[in-house]
Tab-separated table of C-alpha atoms in Angstrom:
chain	number	residue	atom	x	y	z
P	6	UNK	CA	11.112	37.684	-51.773
P	7	UNK	CA	10.407	33.928	-51.594
P	8	UNK	CA	13.618	33.482	-49.626
P	9	UNK	CA	12.537	36.148	-47.107
P	10	UNK	CA	9.115	34.507	-46.770
P	11	UNK	CA	10.764	31.121	-46.164
P	12	UNK	CA	12.999	32.547	-43.396
P	13	UNK	CA	9.971	34.122	-41.769
P	14	UNK	CA	8.144	30.777	-41.632
P	15	UNK	CA	11.201	29.057	-40.060
P	16	UNK	CA	11.474	31.822	-37.463
P	17	UNK	CA	7.762	31.477	-36.614
P	18	UNK	CA	8.048	27.695	-36.179
P	19	UNK	CA	11.085	28.099	-33.903
P	20	UNK	CA	9.154	30.585	-31.769
P	21	UNK	CA	6.262	28.135	-31.414
P	22	UNK	CA	8.605	25.283	-30.414
P	23	UNK	CA	10.312	27.381	-27.742
P	24	UNK	CA	6.935	28.560	-26.445
P	25	UNK	CA	5.775	24.940	-26.019
P	26	UNK	CA	8.608	24.356	-23.584
P	27	UNK	CA	7.299	26.876	-21.066
P	28	UNK	CA	6.123	25.368	-17.763
P	29	UNK	CA	2.386	25.588	-17.208
P	30	UNK	CA	1.219	25.509	-13.611
P	31	UNK	CA	-2.410	24.653	-12.966
P	32	UNK	CA	-4.057	26.063	-9.855
P	33	UNK	CA	-5.715	23.085	-8.191
P	34	UNK	CA	-8.453	23.598	-5.597
P	35	UNK	CA	-7.230	23.156	-2.016
P	36	UNK	CA	-8.067	19.802	-0.428
P	37	UNK	CA	-9.120	19.198	3.152
P	38	UNK	CA	-6.207	17.989	5.242
P	39	UNK	CA	-6.787	14.480	6.583
P	40	UNK	CA	-4.923	12.052	8.805
P	41	UNK	CA	-3.359	9.143	6.882
P	42	UNK	CA	-3.192	5.917	8.917
P	43	UNK	CA	-1.083	3.045	7.568
P	44	UNK	CA	-2.015	0.380	10.134
P	45	UNK	CA	-1.532	-2.869	8.239
P	46	UNK	CA	0.174	-4.929	10.950
P	47	UNK	CA	2.128	-7.921	9.645
P	48	UNK	CA	2.678	-10.782	12.071
P	49	UNK	CA	5.446	-13.138	10.873
P	50	UNK	CA	5.006	-16.886	11.116
P	51	UNK	CA	7.621	-17.598	13.767
P	52	UNK	CA	7.703	-19.257	17.175
P	53	UNK	CA	8.664	-16.083	19.041
P	54	UNK	CA	6.543	-15.228	22.063
P	55	UNK	CA	6.740	-11.457	21.514
P	56	UNK	CA	5.933	-9.550	18.312
P	57	UNK	CA	6.112	-5.912	17.274
P	58	UNK	CA	2.955	-3.987	16.422
P	59	UNK	CA	3.519	-0.784	14.483
P	60	UNK	CA	1.807	1.785	12.294
P	61	UNK	CA	2.618	5.023	10.502
P	62	UNK	CA	0.831	8.372	10.648
P	63	UNK	CA	1.061	11.240	8.180
P	64	UNK	CA	-1.202	13.907	6.682
P	65	UNK	CA	-2.511	14.571	3.218
P	66	UNK	CA	-0.997	17.500	1.383
P	67	UNK	CA	-1.372	19.495	-1.804
P	68	UNK	CA	-0.506	17.901	-5.127
P	69	UNK	CA	2.578	20.087	-5.681
P	70	UNK	CA	4.004	19.638	-2.166
P	71	UNK	CA	7.629	18.499	-1.989
P	72	UNK	CA	7.192	16.310	1.105
P	73	UNK	CA	4.563	14.433	3.092
P	74	UNK	CA	3.919	15.821	6.607
P	75	UNK	CA	4.637	13.214	9.302
P	76	UNK	CA	2.633	13.038	12.520
P	77	UNK	CA	4.783	12.480	15.607
P	78	UNK	CA	2.585	13.821	18.418
P	79	UNK	CA	-0.490	11.585	18.402
P	80	UNK	CA	-1.610	9.265	21.219
P	81	UNK	CA	-1.909	5.713	19.883
P	82	UNK	CA	-3.029	2.549	21.665
P	83	UNK	CA	-4.172	-1.024	21.018
P	84	UNK	CA	-6.740	-2.726	23.235
P	85	UNK	CA	-7.069	-6.521	23.313
P	86	UNK	CA	-9.429	-8.659	25.364
P	87	UNK	CA	-6.868	-8.530	28.196
P	88	UNK	CA	-5.057	-5.203	28.199
P	89	UNK	CA	-4.404	-1.817	26.596
P	90	UNK	CA	-0.959	-1.200	25.066
P	91	UNK	CA	0.409	2.259	24.258
P	92	UNK	CA	2.422	2.623	21.047
P	93	UNK	CA	5.474	4.825	21.456
P	94	UNK	CA	6.267	7.527	18.899
P	95	UNK	CA	9.572	6.998	17.121
P	96	UNK	CA	10.411	9.257	14.158
P	97	UNK	CA	9.024	9.872	10.680
P	98	UNK	CA	5.515	9.142	11.923
P	99	UNK	CA	6.167	5.587	13.164
P	100	UNK	CA	4.578	4.236	16.378
P	101	UNK	CA	5.272	0.799	17.821
P	102	UNK	CA	5.091	-1.501	20.823
P	103	UNK	CA	6.087	-5.072	21.663
P	104	UNK	CA	3.470	-7.435	23.075
P	105	UNK	CA	2.690	-11.166	23.329
P	106	UNK	CA	1.772	-12.731	20.008
P	107	UNK	CA	-1.478	-14.209	21.299
P	108	UNK	CA	-2.703	-10.727	22.236
P	109	UNK	CA	-2.894	-9.901	18.514
P	110	UNK	CA	-3.948	-13.305	17.200
P	111	UNK	CA	-6.719	-14.255	19.651
P	112	UNK	CA	-9.932	-12.241	19.557
P	113	UNK	CA	-10.717	-8.679	18.434
P	114	UNK	CA	-8.169	-5.855	18.697
P	115	UNK	CA	-9.172	-2.185	18.839
P	116	UNK	CA	-7.070	0.751	17.643
P	117	UNK	CA	-7.432	4.211	19.191
P	118	UNK	CA	-5.737	7.404	17.994
P	119	UNK	CA	-6.070	10.864	19.499
P	120	UNK	CA	-4.770	13.717	17.361
P	121	UNK	CA	-5.558	17.435	17.282
P	122	UNK	CA	-8.563	16.992	19.613
P	123	UNK	CA	-10.124	14.313	17.426
P	124	UNK	CA	-10.529	10.623	18.243
P	125	UNK	CA	-10.121	7.871	15.637
P	126	UNK	CA	-10.958	4.193	16.167
P	127	UNK	CA	-11.221	0.820	14.441
P	128	UNK	CA	-11.530	-2.851	15.366
P	129	UNK	CA	-10.194	-5.880	13.515
P	130	UNK	CA	-9.195	-9.515	13.960
P	131	UNK	CA	-6.127	-11.502	12.979
P	132	UNK	CA	-6.297	-13.351	9.642
P	133	UNK	CA	-4.148	-16.395	8.851
P	134	UNK	CA	-2.128	-16.726	5.641
P	135	UNK	CA	-0.418	-19.612	3.815
P	136	UNK	CA	3.262	-20.102	2.982
P	137	UNK	CA	4.728	-19.188	-0.400
P	138	UNK	CA	5.681	-22.496	-1.991
P	139	UNK	CA	8.028	-21.110	-4.629
P	140	UNK	CA	9.198	-17.907	-6.315
P	141	UNK	CA	11.034	-18.297	-9.609
P	142	UNK	CA	12.037	-16.162	-12.557
P	143	UNK	CA	10.316	-16.885	-15.870
P	144	UNK	CA	11.184	-15.961	-19.425
P	145	UNK	CA	7.862	-14.476	-20.510
P	146	UNK	CA	7.202	-10.830	-21.401
P	147	UNK	CA	4.358	-8.438	-22.067
P	148	UNK	CA	4.041	-5.596	-24.567
P	149	UNK	CA	7.438	-3.898	-24.376
P	150	UNK	CA	9.313	-7.184	-24.338
P	151	UNK	CA	11.831	-6.084	-21.700
P	152	UNK	CA	9.818	-6.888	-18.565
P	153	UNK	CA	10.956	-9.462	-16.024
P	154	UNK	CA	8.542	-12.295	-15.254
P	155	UNK	CA	8.367	-13.637	-11.702
P	156	UNK	CA	6.203	-16.703	-11.013
P	157	UNK	CA	4.725	-17.090	-7.529
P	158	UNK	CA	3.256	-20.378	-6.299
P	159	UNK	CA	1.264	-21.044	-3.129
P	160	UNK	CA	-1.319	-23.549	-1.853
P	161	UNK	CA	-4.758	-22.366	-0.784
P	162	UNK	CA	-5.886	-23.007	2.795
P	163	UNK	CA	-8.528	-25.780	2.644
P	164	UNK	CA	-12.235	-25.787	3.434
P	165	UNK	CA	-12.835	-22.045	3.578
P	166	UNK	CA	-13.025	-18.946	1.399
P	167	UNK	CA	-9.685	-17.119	1.508
P	168	UNK	CA	-8.481	-13.674	0.510
P	169	UNK	CA	-4.808	-12.829	0.030
P	170	UNK	CA	-2.820	-9.626	-0.367
P	171	UNK	CA	0.571	-9.785	-2.082
P	172	UNK	CA	3.180	-7.127	-1.392
P	173	UNK	CA	5.306	-7.694	-4.474
P	174	UNK	CA	8.026	-5.159	-3.574
P	175	UNK	CA	8.885	-2.081	-5.682
P	176	UNK	CA	5.584	-0.512	-4.637
P	177	UNK	CA	3.505	-3.226	-6.313
P	178	UNK	CA	0.474	-4.904	-4.703
P	179	UNK	CA	-2.017	-7.543	-5.805
P	180	UNK	CA	-5.134	-9.079	-4.257
P	181	UNK	CA	-6.466	-12.572	-4.881
P	182	UNK	CA	-9.575	-14.548	-3.896
P	183	UNK	CA	-9.519	-18.353	-4.061
P	184	UNK	CA	-12.848	-18.678	-5.935
P	185	UNK	CA	-11.320	-20.619	-8.829
P	186	UNK	CA	-8.571	-22.518	-6.990
P	187	UNK	CA	-10.006	-23.499	-3.616
P	188	UNK	CA	-7.961	-26.195	-1.827
P	189	UNK	CA	-5.436	-26.275	-4.680
P	190	UNK	CA	-1.927	-25.117	-5.452
P	191	UNK	CA	-1.978	-22.000	-7.614
P	192	UNK	CA	0.645	-20.084	-9.629
P	193	UNK	CA	0.544	-16.659	-11.243
P	194	UNK	CA	3.000	-14.448	-13.108
P	195	UNK	CA	3.812	-10.842	-12.297
P	196	UNK	CA	5.829	-8.684	-14.698
P	197	UNK	CA	8.263	-6.059	-13.393
P	198	UNK	CA	9.791	-3.162	-15.277
P	199	UNK	CA	13.290	-1.739	-14.824
P	200	UNK	CA	14.763	-4.691	-12.932
P	201	UNK	CA	18.486	-5.389	-13.312
P	202	UNK	CA	20.568	-8.539	-12.723
P	203	UNK	CA	21.282	-9.132	-9.010
P	204	UNK	CA	18.288	-7.052	-7.920
P	205	UNK	CA	16.531	-8.680	-4.951
P	206	UNK	CA	12.757	-8.901	-4.619
P	207	UNK	CA	11.194	-9.517	-1.207
P	208	UNK	CA	7.669	-10.806	-1.721
P	209	UNK	CA	5.120	-11.043	1.092
P	210	UNK	CA	1.818	-12.943	1.236
P	211	UNK	CA	-0.707	-11.629	3.769
P	212	UNK	CA	-3.987	-13.166	4.831
P	213	UNK	CA	-6.819	-10.610	4.728
P	214	UNK	CA	-10.586	-10.526	5.081
P	215	UNK	CA	-13.035	-9.669	2.296
P	216	UNK	CA	-13.528	-6.050	3.398
P	217	UNK	CA	-9.804	-5.269	3.319
P	218	UNK	CA	-9.377	-7.183	0.054
P	219	UNK	CA	-12.116	-5.066	-1.552
P	220	UNK	CA	-10.556	-1.874	-0.168
P	221	UNK	CA	-7.119	-2.758	-1.535
P	222	UNK	CA	-8.488	-3.846	-4.923
P	223	UNK	CA	-10.155	-0.476	-5.482
P	224	UNK	CA	-7.159	1.431	-4.090
P	225	UNK	CA	-4.697	-0.419	-6.342
P	226	UNK	CA	-6.867	0.174	-9.406
P	227	UNK	CA	-7.203	3.897	-8.713
P	228	UNK	CA	-3.620	4.568	-7.687
P	229	UNK	CA	-2.017	2.811	-10.634
P	230	UNK	CA	0.612	1.718	-8.085
P	231	UNK	CA	2.873	4.568	-9.227
P	232	UNK	CA	3.368	5.967	-5.742
P	233	UNK	CA	4.354	2.742	-4.041
P	234	UNK	CA	2.093	3.684	-1.137
P	235	UNK	CA	-1.470	2.353	-1.164
P	236	UNK	CA	-2.568	4.908	1.434
P	237	UNK	CA	-1.852	7.964	-0.699
P	238	UNK	CA	-5.287	9.448	-1.502
P	239	UNK	CA	-6.594	8.262	-4.866
P	240	UNK	CA	-8.620	10.349	-7.370
P	241	UNK	CA	-11.767	9.486	-5.408
P	242	UNK	CA	-11.092	8.852	-1.736
P	243	UNK	CA	-11.922	5.340	-0.540
P	244	UNK	CA	-12.977	5.130	3.076
P	245	UNK	CA	-11.387	2.371	5.125
P	246	UNK	CA	-12.519	0.843	8.419
P	247	UNK	CA	-11.104	3.635	10.633
P	248	UNK	CA	-13.677	6.219	11.738
P	249	UNK	CA	-13.386	9.693	13.223
P	250	UNK	CA	-15.695	9.535	16.239
P	251	UNK	CA	-15.344	13.275	16.879
P	252	UNK	CA	-16.235	14.433	13.366
P	253	UNK	CA	-17.431	11.798	10.905
P	254	UNK	CA	-17.032	14.109	7.888
P	255	UNK	CA	-13.335	14.562	8.688
P	256	UNK	CA	-12.631	10.882	8.147
P	257	UNK	CA	-9.060	9.565	7.814
P	258	UNK	CA	-7.355	7.784	4.928
P	259	UNK	CA	-6.174	4.230	5.591
P	260	UNK	CA	-7.019	0.866	7.070
P	261	UNK	CA	-6.440	-1.176	10.226
P	262	UNK	CA	-5.706	-4.873	9.783
P	263	UNK	CA	-3.678	-7.620	11.452
P	264	UNK	CA	-2.367	-10.292	9.117
P	265	UNK	CA	-0.155	-13.324	9.266
P	266	UNK	CA	2.610	-12.841	6.696
P	267	UNK	CA	4.916	-15.213	4.854
P	268	UNK	CA	7.953	-13.920	2.954
P	269	UNK	CA	10.070	-15.229	0.085
P	270	UNK	CA	12.953	-13.611	-1.790
P	271	UNK	CA	14.430	-13.978	-5.247
P	272	UNK	CA	17.587	-12.563	-6.853
P	273	UNK	CA	17.077	-11.573	-10.473
P	274	UNK	CA	19.420	-13.200	-12.983
């Protein structure tokens, strides 16, 4: 009798274990579809007369969706103090045009987007950056002990308050304000997971203004950086500087900025 009771208990436990492996799907409330505008324009520090201005358009989608809808049929333009430039649709939601560098770096630039009978707009100004002095691999680690330390060094632009955005590759971003290192050289460590020998990291330093720095700081904190895309809607949507002039409540996701960018690369040992 005891043996039969014992077998019954084992059978019950096995049933519970198998039941725990069943997939549970949660019905999430539908979200309002919004236009996603990735309009962070990076202007390289080169002597070329012409530069490319580009952005990417997509739409928000449900949590369980397999793909992100791209927008390829919008009308997109940039207006400088001298002229209006139309951005041509490419594929996968990209729009671009080539124009003189000084058109983007001198004075305000306005963005206009027409899509599905709604008009979106924003205005920004070019922000300078500083070169990356050095990128080197360190030997430090964090909690797991198997992270890869990369040390980034740069020198703050003098006699002004500066804000920087670092695109650290692998979907990682970081903002920095020069409050505690004004006019000085500064170094910081960033720890990467799952890097292998001979992996290459391409690190970019962008100059940004305070409003965009604040926007990115909140976005990075909410997203956890898992998606690799800072313009994927976070748990609570953060409004950028792009407005829907047709319907203010149907605001877009994203930001419009024009930044000088410096790049440095490192190969992991």
